[in-house]
Amino acid sequence: MLYEALKPWLFTRDAERVHEEMSGLMALAAPIPGSRQILSLLTGAAGQNLEKTVFGVKFPNPIGLAAGFDKDGKLISILPGLGFGFLEIGSVTLEPQSGNIKPRLFRLVEQGAILNRMGFNSEGARAVALRLSMSPPPSVPLGINMGLNKGTAASDAPKAYAQTFRLLAKHGDYFVVNVSSPNTPGLRDLQTAADLARILEALQGANSGRKPILVKLSPDLADGDLADCVGVAGTLAQGFVISNTTVSREGVPEPFNTEAGGLSGVPLRARATELVRKVRALTTLPIIGVGGISTPADVRERLDAGADLVQLYTGLVYGGPSTVKRLTRDLASA
Ligand SMILES: Cc1cc2nc3c(=O)[nH]c(=O)nc-3n(C[C@H](O)[C@H](O)[C@H](O)COP(=O)(O)O)c2cc1C
């Protein structure tokens, strides 16, 4: 209710600034004892009895926060108060970097979409590892999404991902290799059988704790490349996150149709669902479905398409802080 009242005003303001202010407020509240419980009370009742074990990890419910919202893991103690069954932080890069120049985050309100070209603003793996080592583990499973610094050569990618993983390995319940962000030049070119195999071999070589390692794919992959990636991941990874943002501008009005970046939210939904279906037809490995999920019907559709878990980001921006609770209640009553 309150969010609906505030939204028209919030949406007149710069999107990244609002995100920083909201995150800043939550980060301030996080260390206060009981803050997660208070946030939970304010956002309503959650659906019950939705536990699910996927890739050996027990999730209290199947709806998680997608990567990009809490890039540096500053909010992991408080975000479960919104009802998430798991959180995915990142993308974390090996070295700190500031990302692209601003503005780099845009709302397309009529489309229920977001266009972003953040470019992996990250405090870097060492700083994030330090923060995680000083915070109690969150009350829900934690995924850590790993990206590459701008300018890392393709030949250095396996080493960079493995180093990032080593620094963070003990803090995450699962890990994601992000080879699908459209905002780091060359990154998506790593979605080939040979490159992906080298990256996953390096990661599994560093994975003495046998943490689940998932591959996050682009919705813009050609069918042949998709089959190659799924084939390689079938032997070297434990699952998929499907999908990242799209570079397609279908249905996107001016002036955003010519802006660089990745599109998320409602215009991505059908494409991301279709990709889950395609991957499900190729593998039995677990899939986290993400892209354009905002209603209970979206959650059901994605699970029916073959996803084991789902995530959202853009749906939270438009639906507000009670979104996840609404979705879990519906799922529990089905
Ligand atoms: C502002 C923003 C930043 C994002 N940053 C990342 C990121 O760093 N790493 C990543 O794997 N995905 C990132 N994503 C993509 C989301 O994790 C997700 O795959 C995509 O937004 C589709 O889901 P949605 O429609 O629910 O937002 C980002 C998305 C947005 C909107």
Short mmCIF file of N, CA, C and O in Angstrom, two decimals, residues 83-208:
data_model
loop_
_atom_site.label_atom_id
_atom_site.label_comp_id
_atom_site.label_asym_id
_atom_site.label_seq_id
_atom_site.Cartn_x
_atom_site.Cartn_y
_atom_site.Cartn_z
N GLY A 83 10.89 -12.22 2.42
CA GLY A 83 10.26 -13.51 2.10
C GLY A 83 11.03 -14.37 1.12
O GLY A 83 10.57 -15.45 0.74
N PHE A 84 12.21 -13.93 0.70
CA PHE A 84 12.99 -14.71 -0.26
C PHE A 84 13.40 -16.06 0.32
O PHE A 84 13.80 -16.15 1.47
N GLY A 85 13.35 -17.08 -0.52
CA GLY A 85 13.81 -18.41 -0.12
C GLY A 85 15.30 -18.58 -0.33
O GLY A 85 15.91 -19.53 0.15
N PHE A 86 15.91 -17.66 -1.06
CA PHE A 86 17.37 -17.62 -1.21
C PHE A 86 17.77 -16.30 -1.84
O PHE A 86 16.93 -15.59 -2.41
N LEU A 87 19.05 -15.98 -1.68
CA LEU A 87 19.59 -14.72 -2.23
C LEU A 87 20.76 -15.06 -3.13
O LEU A 87 21.53 -15.97 -2.83
N GLU A 88 20.89 -14.31 -4.22
CA GLU A 88 22.10 -14.45 -5.04
C GLU A 88 22.76 -13.08 -5.10
O GLU A 88 22.17 -12.12 -5.62
N ILE A 89 23.95 -12.98 -4.52
CA ILE A 89 24.67 -11.71 -4.57
C ILE A 89 25.59 -11.67 -5.80
O ILE A 89 25.84 -12.68 -6.44
N GLY A 90 26.13 -10.48 -6.11
CA GLY A 90 27.01 -10.33 -7.27
C GLY A 90 26.28 -9.65 -8.41
O GLY A 90 25.18 -9.15 -8.22
N SER A 91 26.92 -9.63 -9.59
CA SER A 91 28.16 -10.33 -9.88
C SER A 91 29.34 -9.68 -9.15
O SER A 91 29.49 -8.46 -9.15
N VAL A 92 30.19 -10.57 -8.59
CA VAL A 92 31.42 -10.15 -7.95
C VAL A 92 32.55 -10.37 -8.95
O VAL A 92 32.65 -11.44 -9.54
N THR A 93 33.39 -9.35 -9.13
CA THR A 93 34.56 -9.51 -10.00
C THR A 93 35.80 -9.73 -9.13
O THR A 93 35.78 -9.41 -7.93
N LEU A 94 36.85 -10.25 -9.73
CA LEU A 94 38.07 -10.53 -8.94
C LEU A 94 38.64 -9.24 -8.33
O LEU A 94 38.85 -9.15 -7.13
N GLU A 95 38.84 -8.24 -9.17
CA GLU A 95 39.37 -6.97 -8.70
C GLU A 95 38.22 -5.96 -8.60
O GLU A 95 37.25 -6.07 -9.34
N PRO A 96 38.35 -4.96 -7.71
CA PRO A 96 37.29 -3.95 -7.65
C PRO A 96 37.21 -3.16 -8.95
O PRO A 96 38.24 -2.93 -9.59
N GLN A 97 36.03 -2.75 -9.33
CA GLN A 97 35.89 -1.85 -10.49
C GLN A 97 34.58 -1.07 -10.34
O GLN A 97 33.64 -1.52 -9.68
N SER A 98 34.54 0.10 -10.98
CA SER A 98 33.40 0.99 -10.73
C SER A 98 32.26 0.81 -11.73
O SER A 98 31.18 1.36 -11.55
N GLY A 99 32.49 0.05 -12.80
CA GLY A 99 31.41 -0.15 -13.77
C GLY A 99 31.36 0.98 -14.78
O GLY A 99 32.28 1.81 -14.85
N ASN A 100 30.29 1.01 -15.55
CA ASN A 100 30.16 2.01 -16.62
C ASN A 100 29.81 3.38 -16.06
O ASN A 100 29.38 3.50 -14.91
N ILE A 101 29.94 4.40 -16.91
CA ILE A 101 29.58 5.74 -16.46
C ILE A 101 28.05 5.86 -16.35
O ILE A 101 27.31 5.17 -17.05
N LYS A 102 27.62 6.74 -15.44
CA LYS A 102 26.19 6.96 -15.23
C LYS A 102 25.69 8.03 -16.21
O LYS A 102 26.49 8.87 -16.61
N PRO A 103 24.41 8.05 -16.57
CA PRO A 103 23.38 7.11 -16.13
C PRO A 103 23.52 5.76 -16.83
O PRO A 103 23.89 5.69 -17.98
N ARG A 104 23.16 4.68 -16.08
CA ARG A 104 23.36 3.32 -16.60
C ARG A 104 22.22 2.40 -16.18
O ARG A 104 22.31 1.19 -16.32
N LEU A 105 21.17 3.00 -15.61
CA LEU A 105 20.02 2.21 -15.16
C LEU A 105 18.75 3.01 -15.45
O LEU A 105 18.64 4.17 -15.02
N PHE A 106 17.84 2.40 -16.22
CA PHE A 106 16.65 3.13 -16.68
C PHE A 106 15.39 2.29 -16.47
O PHE A 106 15.39 1.09 -16.75
N ARG A 107 14.32 2.94 -16.00
CA ARG A 107 13.03 2.24 -15.89
C ARG A 107 12.23 2.49 -17.17
O ARG A 107 12.15 3.63 -17.63
N LEU A 108 11.59 1.44 -17.68
CA LEU A 108 10.64 1.59 -18.78
C LEU A 108 9.28 1.25 -18.17
O LEU A 108 8.84 0.10 -18.21
N VAL A 109 8.66 2.24 -17.55
CA VAL A 109 7.53 1.97 -16.66
C VAL A 109 6.37 1.33 -17.41
O VAL A 109 5.79 0.35 -16.93
N GLU A 110 6.05 1.86 -18.59
CA GLU A 110 4.89 1.30 -19.30
C GLU A 110 5.10 -0.14 -19.71
O GLU A 110 4.15 -0.91 -19.83
N GLN A 111 6.34 -0.53 -19.89
CA GLN A 111 6.64 -1.90 -20.30
C GLN A 111 6.89 -2.82 -19.09
O GLN A 111 7.06 -4.02 -19.25
N GLY A 112 6.94 -2.26 -17.90
CA GLY A 112 7.28 -3.08 -16.72
C GLY A 112 8.69 -3.63 -16.84
O GLY A 112 8.97 -4.77 -16.46
N ALA A 113 9.58 -2.81 -17.38
CA ALA A 113 10.93 -3.29 -17.71
C ALA A 113 12.01 -2.38 -17.12
O ALA A 113 11.73 -1.26 -16.68
N ILE A 114 13.23 -2.90 -17.13
CA ILE A 114 14.41 -2.11 -16.75
C ILE A 114 15.47 -2.34 -17.82
O ILE A 114 15.61 -3.45 -18.34
N LEU A 115 16.18 -1.27 -18.15
CA LEU A 115 17.33 -1.37 -19.04
C LEU A 115 18.55 -1.02 -18.20
O LEU A 115 18.56 0.04 -17.57
N ASN A 116 19.54 -1.92 -18.15
CA ASN A 116 20.72 -1.58 -17.37
C ASN A 116 22.00 -1.86 -18.15
O ASN A 116 22.07 -2.80 -18.93
N ARG A 117 22.97 -1.01 -17.92
CA ARG A 117 24.33 -1.26 -18.43
C ARG A 117 25.31 -0.91 -17.31
O ARG A 117 26.23 -0.11 -17.48
N MET A 118 25.04 -1.52 -16.14
CA MET A 118 25.87 -1.22 -14.97
C MET A 118 27.34 -1.55 -15.24
O MET A 118 28.23 -0.81 -14.84
N GLY A 119 27.58 -2.69 -15.91
CA GLY A 119 28.98 -3.03 -16.24
C GLY A 119 29.76 -3.56 -15.05
O GLY A 119 30.95 -3.26 -14.90
N PHE A 120 29.09 -4.37 -14.20
CA PHE A 120 29.77 -5.03 -13.08
C PHE A 120 30.47 -4.04 -12.14
O PHE A 120 31.70 -4.13 -11.94
N ASN A 121 29.74 -3.10 -11.59
CA ASN A 121 30.30 -2.34 -10.48
C ASN A 121 30.42 -3.30 -9.31
O ASN A 121 29.43 -3.93 -8.91
N SER A 122 31.64 -3.49 -8.82
CA SER A 122 31.87 -4.50 -7.78
C SER A 122 32.99 -4.04 -6.86
O SER A 122 33.99 -3.47 -7.33
N GLU A 123 32.83 -4.34 -5.58
CA GLU A 123 33.92 -4.01 -4.64
C GLU A 123 35.08 -4.99 -4.78
O GLU A 123 36.13 -4.80 -4.18
N GLY A 124 34.84 -6.07 -5.54
CA GLY A 124 35.89 -7.06 -5.75
C GLY A 124 35.79 -8.21 -4.75
O GLY A 124 35.24 -8.07 -3.66
N ALA A 125 36.36 -9.35 -5.14
CA ALA A 125 36.16 -10.58 -4.37
C ALA A 125 36.76 -10.51 -2.97
O ALA A 125 36.19 -11.06 -2.03
N ARG A 126 37.89 -9.83 -2.82
CA ARG A 126 38.50 -9.80 -1.47
C ARG A 126 37.62 -9.02 -0.49
O ARG A 126 37.38 -9.46 0.63
N ALA A 127 37.12 -7.86 -0.94
CA ALA A 127 36.28 -7.04 -0.05
C ALA A 127 34.98 -7.76 0.28
O ALA A 127 34.51 -7.73 1.43
N VAL A 128 34.39 -8.41 -0.73
CA VAL A 128 33.13 -9.12 -0.48
C VAL A 128 33.38 -10.30 0.47
O VAL A 128 32.60 -10.55 1.40
N ALA A 129 34.51 -11.01 0.26
CA ALA A 129 34.83 -12.14 1.15
C ALA A 129 35.00 -11.65 2.59
O ALA A 129 34.53 -12.30 3.53
N LEU A 130 35.66 -10.52 2.74
CA LEU A 130 35.88 -9.97 4.09
C LEU A 130 34.53 -9.64 4.75
O LEU A 130 34.28 -9.99 5.90
N ARG A 131 33.66 -8.99 3.97
CA ARG A 131 32.34 -8.64 4.51
C ARG A 131 31.59 -9.91 4.92
O ARG A 131 31.01 -9.97 6.01
N LEU A 132 31.60 -10.92 4.06
CA LEU A 132 30.84 -12.14 4.36
C LEU A 132 31.44 -12.86 5.57
O LEU A 132 30.72 -13.47 6.36
N SER A 133 32.78 -12.76 5.73
CA SER A 133 33.39 -13.46 6.86
C SER A 133 33.05 -12.77 8.18
O SER A 133 33.13 -13.38 9.24
N MET A 134 32.65 -11.50 8.09
CA MET A 134 32.32 -10.77 9.33
C MET A 134 30.82 -10.78 9.63
O MET A 134 30.41 -10.33 10.68
N SER A 135 30.01 -11.24 8.67
CA SER A 135 28.57 -11.26 8.95
C SER A 135 28.13 -12.69 9.24
O SER A 135 28.67 -13.64 8.67
N PRO A 136 27.14 -12.85 10.13
CA PRO A 136 26.62 -14.20 10.34
C PRO A 136 26.00 -14.69 9.04
O PRO A 136 25.52 -13.88 8.25
N PRO A 137 26.02 -16.00 8.80
CA PRO A 137 25.43 -16.48 7.54
C PRO A 137 23.96 -16.09 7.48
O PRO A 137 23.29 -16.05 8.52
N PRO A 138 23.45 -15.77 6.29
CA PRO A 138 22.05 -15.36 6.20
C PRO A 138 21.11 -16.51 6.57
O PRO A 138 21.53 -17.66 6.60
N SER A 139 19.85 -16.17 6.83
CA SER A 139 18.91 -17.19 7.28
C SER A 139 18.38 -18.03 6.14
O SER A 139 17.57 -18.93 6.35
N VAL A 140 18.78 -17.72 4.90
CA VAL A 140 18.38 -18.52 3.73
C VAL A 140 19.65 -18.83 2.93
O VAL A 140 20.66 -18.14 3.11
N PRO A 141 19.61 -19.83 2.05
CA PRO A 141 20.81 -20.14 1.26
C PRO A 141 21.31 -18.94 0.46
O PRO A 141 20.52 -18.11 0.00
N LEU A 142 22.64 -18.88 0.31
CA LEU A 142 23.29 -17.76 -0.38
C LEU A 142 23.99 -18.25 -1.64
O LEU A 142 24.86 -19.13 -1.58
N GLY A 143 23.61 -17.66 -2.77
CA GLY A 143 24.33 -17.91 -4.01
C GLY A 143 25.30 -16.77 -4.26
O GLY A 143 25.02 -15.62 -3.89
N ILE A 144 26.44 -17.07 -4.85
CA ILE A 144 27.40 -16.01 -5.20
C ILE A 144 27.67 -16.09 -6.70
O ILE A 144 28.10 -17.12 -7.22
N ASN A 145 27.33 -14.99 -7.37
CA ASN A 145 27.45 -14.90 -8.83
C ASN A 145 28.78 -14.21 -9.16
O ASN A 145 29.10 -13.17 -8.60
N MET A 146 29.54 -14.83 -10.05
CA MET A 146 30.88 -14.32 -10.37
C MET A 146 30.94 -13.78 -11.80
O MET A 146 30.48 -14.44 -12.73
N GLY A 147 31.52 -12.58 -11.95
CA GLY A 147 31.70 -11.99 -13.27
C GLY A 147 33.17 -11.73 -13.53
O GLY A 147 34.02 -12.00 -12.67
N LEU A 148 33.48 -11.21 -14.69
CA LEU A 148 34.87 -10.91 -15.05
C LEU A 148 35.11 -9.41 -15.06
O LEU A 148 34.24 -8.66 -15.49
N ASN A 149 36.29 -9.00 -14.65
CA ASN A 149 36.66 -7.59 -14.81
C ASN A 149 36.71 -7.23 -16.28
O ASN A 149 37.08 -8.05 -17.12
N LYS A 150 36.37 -5.96 -16.55
CA LYS A 150 36.47 -5.46 -17.91
C LYS A 150 37.92 -5.58 -18.37
O LYS A 150 38.84 -5.26 -17.61
N GLY A 151 38.11 -6.06 -19.58
CA GLY A 151 39.47 -6.13 -20.10
C GLY A 151 40.17 -7.46 -19.83
O GLY A 151 41.27 -7.68 -20.32
N THR A 152 39.56 -8.35 -19.03
CA THR A 152 40.18 -9.67 -18.83
C THR A 152 40.13 -10.42 -20.16
O THR A 152 39.04 -10.58 -20.75
N ALA A 153 41.27 -10.89 -20.62
CA ALA A 153 41.30 -11.61 -21.90
C ALA A 153 40.61 -12.95 -21.75
O ALA A 153 40.62 -13.55 -20.66
N ALA A 154 40.01 -13.43 -22.83
CA ALA A 154 39.31 -14.72 -22.80
C ALA A 154 40.24 -15.82 -22.27
O ALA A 154 39.82 -16.69 -21.51
N SER A 155 41.52 -15.74 -22.66
CA SER A 155 42.45 -16.79 -22.23
C SER A 155 42.71 -16.76 -20.72
O SER A 155 43.13 -17.75 -20.13
N ASP A 156 42.47 -15.61 -20.10
CA ASP A 156 42.68 -15.49 -18.64
C ASP A 156 41.41 -15.76 -17.84
O ASP A 156 41.44 -15.78 -16.61
N ALA A 157 40.29 -15.95 -18.55
CA ALA A 157 39.01 -16.09 -17.86
C ALA A 157 38.98 -17.28 -16.88
O ALA A 157 38.54 -17.11 -15.73
N PRO A 158 39.47 -18.47 -17.28
CA PRO A 158 39.40 -19.60 -16.34
C PRO A 158 40.12 -19.28 -15.02
O PRO A 158 39.61 -19.55 -13.94
N LYS A 159 41.31 -18.68 -15.14
CA LYS A 159 42.09 -18.35 -13.95
C LYS A 159 41.37 -17.32 -13.09
O LYS A 159 41.30 -17.43 -11.87
N ALA A 160 40.78 -16.31 -13.74
CA ALA A 160 40.11 -15.24 -13.00
C ALA A 160 38.88 -15.78 -12.26
O ALA A 160 38.66 -15.46 -11.08
N TYR A 161 38.07 -16.59 -12.94
CA TYR A 161 36.90 -17.16 -12.26
C TYR A 161 37.35 -18.06 -11.10
O TYR A 161 36.77 -18.03 -10.01
N ALA A 162 38.41 -18.87 -11.33
CA ALA A 162 38.85 -19.79 -10.28
C ALA A 162 39.38 -19.02 -9.07
O ALA A 162 39.11 -19.40 -7.92
N GLN A 163 40.12 -17.93 -9.32
CA GLN A 163 40.63 -17.12 -8.19
C GLN A 163 39.48 -16.48 -7.41
O GLN A 163 39.48 -16.45 -6.19
N THR A 164 38.50 -15.96 -8.16
CA THR A 164 37.33 -15.36 -7.51
C THR A 164 36.62 -16.41 -6.65
O THR A 164 36.27 -16.17 -5.50
N PHE A 165 36.48 -17.59 -7.22
CA PHE A 165 35.80 -18.68 -6.51
C PHE A 165 36.56 -19.05 -5.23
O PHE A 165 35.96 -19.20 -4.16
N ARG A 166 37.89 -19.19 -5.35
CA ARG A 166 38.69 -19.58 -4.17
C ARG A 166 38.49 -18.59 -3.03
O ARG A 166 38.38 -18.97 -1.87
N LEU A 167 38.45 -17.29 -3.36
CA LEU A 167 38.31 -16.27 -2.32
C LEU A 167 36.94 -16.34 -1.63
O LEU A 167 36.80 -15.98 -0.47
N LEU A 168 35.93 -16.79 -2.37
CA LEU A 168 34.56 -16.72 -1.85
C LEU A 168 33.99 -18.07 -1.48
O LEU A 168 32.90 -18.14 -0.88
N ALA A 169 34.71 -19.15 -1.81
CA ALA A 169 34.12 -20.50 -1.79
C ALA A 169 33.43 -20.85 -0.48
O ALA A 169 32.34 -21.43 -0.48
N LYS A 170 34.04 -20.49 0.64
CA LYS A 170 33.44 -20.98 1.89
C LYS A 170 32.19 -20.20 2.30
O LYS A 170 31.48 -20.59 3.22
N HIS A 171 31.92 -19.09 1.61
CA HIS A 171 30.79 -18.24 2.04
C HIS A 171 29.49 -18.53 1.30
O HIS A 171 28.44 -18.05 1.71
N GLY A 172 29.55 -19.26 0.19
CA GLY A 172 28.33 -19.44 -0.61
C GLY A 172 27.80 -20.86 -0.53
O GLY A 172 28.56 -21.81 -0.32
N ASP A 173 26.49 -21.01 -0.70
CA ASP A 173 25.88 -22.33 -0.78
C ASP A 173 25.87 -22.84 -2.21
O ASP A 173 25.78 -24.03 -2.45
N TYR A 174 25.88 -21.91 -3.17
CA TYR A 174 26.06 -22.28 -4.57
C TYR A 174 26.73 -21.10 -5.28
O TYR A 174 26.75 -19.98 -4.77
N PHE A 175 27.30 -21.38 -6.45
CA PHE A 175 28.03 -20.36 -7.20
C PHE A 175 27.53 -20.31 -8.64
O PHE A 175 27.07 -21.32 -9.17
N VAL A 176 27.60 -19.14 -9.23
CA VAL A 176 27.13 -18.97 -10.60
C VAL A 176 28.24 -18.36 -11.45
O VAL A 176 28.84 -17.35 -11.06
N VAL A 177 28.52 -18.99 -12.58
CA VAL A 177 29.45 -18.42 -13.55
C VAL A 177 28.62 -17.58 -14.50
O VAL A 177 27.81 -18.11 -15.27
N ASN A 178 28.82 -16.29 -14.43
CA ASN A 178 28.07 -15.40 -15.31
C ASN A 178 28.86 -15.18 -16.59
O ASN A 178 29.85 -14.43 -16.58
N VAL A 179 28.44 -15.83 -17.65
CA VAL A 179 29.08 -15.61 -18.97
C VAL A 179 28.05 -14.98 -19.91
O VAL A 179 28.11 -15.16 -21.11
N SER A 180 27.10 -14.26 -19.33
CA SER A 180 25.96 -13.83 -20.15
C SER A 180 25.56 -12.37 -19.99
O SER A 180 24.58 -11.94 -20.59
N SER A 181 26.30 -11.59 -19.19
CA SER A 181 25.96 -10.17 -19.12
C SER A 181 26.32 -9.49 -20.43
O SER A 181 27.42 -9.67 -20.95
N PRO A 182 25.39 -8.67 -20.97
CA PRO A 182 25.71 -7.98 -22.22
C PRO A 182 26.58 -6.74 -22.02
O PRO A 182 26.93 -6.08 -22.98
N ASN A 183 26.93 -6.43 -20.76
CA ASN A 183 27.57 -5.14 -20.49
C ASN A 183 29.08 -5.21 -20.27
O ASN A 183 29.70 -4.23 -19.88
N THR A 184 29.66 -6.39 -20.47
CA THR A 184 31.11 -6.52 -20.41
C THR A 184 31.56 -7.05 -21.77
O THR A 184 31.22 -8.19 -22.12
N PRO A 185 32.27 -6.22 -22.55
CA PRO A 185 32.62 -6.62 -23.91
C PRO A 185 33.32 -7.98 -23.93
O PRO A 185 34.23 -8.23 -23.15
N GLY A 186 32.83 -8.87 -24.81
CA GLY A 186 33.48 -10.17 -24.99
C GLY A 186 32.98 -11.26 -24.05
O GLY A 186 33.20 -12.45 -24.28
N LEU A 187 32.28 -10.87 -22.96
CA LEU A 187 31.89 -11.88 -21.96
C LEU A 187 31.00 -12.97 -22.56
O LEU A 187 31.23 -14.17 -22.35
N ARG A 188 30.00 -12.55 -23.33
CA ARG A 188 29.05 -13.54 -23.85
C ARG A 188 29.69 -14.46 -24.89
O ARG A 188 29.17 -15.53 -25.17
N ASP A 189 30.83 -14.03 -25.45
CA ASP A 189 31.54 -14.90 -26.42
C ASP A 189 32.10 -16.14 -25.73
O ASP A 189 32.55 -17.08 -26.40
N LEU A 190 32.13 -16.13 -24.39
CA LEU A 190 32.64 -17.30 -23.67
C LEU A 190 31.60 -18.43 -23.61
O LEU A 190 31.88 -19.50 -23.09
N GLN A 191 30.42 -18.16 -24.16
CA GLN A 191 29.38 -19.20 -24.19
C GLN A 191 29.59 -20.15 -25.38
O GLN A 191 28.70 -20.37 -26.18
N THR A 192 30.80 -20.68 -25.48
CA THR A 192 31.07 -21.71 -26.48
C THR A 192 31.53 -22.95 -25.72
O THR A 192 32.00 -22.83 -24.57
N ALA A 193 31.44 -24.10 -26.36
CA ALA A 193 31.81 -25.35 -25.68
C ALA A 193 33.25 -25.27 -25.15
O ALA A 193 33.51 -25.59 -23.99
N ALA A 194 34.18 -24.81 -26.00
CA ALA A 194 35.60 -24.85 -25.61
C ALA A 194 35.87 -23.90 -24.44
O ALA A 194 36.50 -24.28 -23.45
N ASP A 195 35.39 -22.66 -24.54
CA ASP A 195 35.66 -21.68 -23.47
C ASP A 195 34.99 -22.08 -22.17
O ASP A 195 35.59 -22.01 -21.09
N LEU A 196 33.74 -22.48 -22.28
CA LEU A 196 33.01 -22.85 -21.07
C LEU A 196 33.65 -24.07 -20.40
O LEU A 196 33.77 -24.12 -19.17
N ALA A 197 34.11 -25.02 -21.20
CA ALA A 197 34.76 -26.21 -20.63
C ALA A 197 36.02 -25.80 -19.86
O ALA A 197 36.25 -26.26 -18.74
N ARG A 198 36.81 -24.90 -20.45
CA ARG A 198 38.04 -24.47 -19.76
C ARG A 198 37.71 -23.76 -18.44
O ARG A 198 38.36 -23.98 -17.43
N ILE A 199 36.68 -22.91 -18.47
CA ILE A 199 36.29 -22.18 -17.25
C ILE A 199 35.80 -23.15 -16.18
O ILE A 199 36.22 -23.10 -15.01
N LEU A 200 34.93 -24.06 -16.57
CA LEU A 200 34.36 -24.98 -15.58
C LEU A 200 35.40 -25.97 -15.06
O LEU A 200 35.39 -26.33 -13.88
N GLU A 201 36.33 -26.39 -15.92
CA GLU A 201 37.40 -27.28 -15.45
C GLU A 201 38.25 -26.57 -14.39
O GLU A 201 38.58 -27.14 -13.36
N ALA A 202 38.56 -25.29 -14.65
CA ALA A 202 39.36 -24.52 -13.68
C ALA A 202 38.59 -24.38 -12.37
O ALA A 202 39.15 -24.53 -11.27
N LEU A 203 37.31 -24.11 -12.47
CA LEU A 203 36.49 -23.94 -11.26
C LEU A 203 36.38 -25.26 -10.49
O LEU A 203 36.56 -25.29 -9.27
N GLN A 204 36.11 -26.34 -11.20
CA GLN A 204 35.96 -27.62 -10.49
C GLN A 204 37.30 -28.06 -9.90
O GLN A 204 37.33 -28.69 -8.85
N GLY A 205 38.40 -27.66 -10.53
CA GLY A 205 39.72 -27.95 -9.97
C GLY A 205 39.93 -27.24 -8.64
O GLY A 205 40.68 -27.72 -7.79
N ALA A 206 39.26 -26.11 -8.46
CA ALA A 206 39.39 -25.35 -7.21
C ALA A 206 38.29 -25.69 -6.22
O ALA A 206 38.24 -25.16 -5.12
N ASN A 207 37.41 -26.61 -6.61
CA ASN A 207 36.18 -26.84 -5.84
C ASN A 207 36.29 -28.05 -4.92
O ASN A 207 35.53 -29.02 -5.06
N SER A 208 37.21 -27.96 -3.96
CA SER A 208 37.41 -29.11 -3.09
C SER A 208 36.20 -29.33 -2.18
O SER A 208 35.95 -30.44 -1.73
#
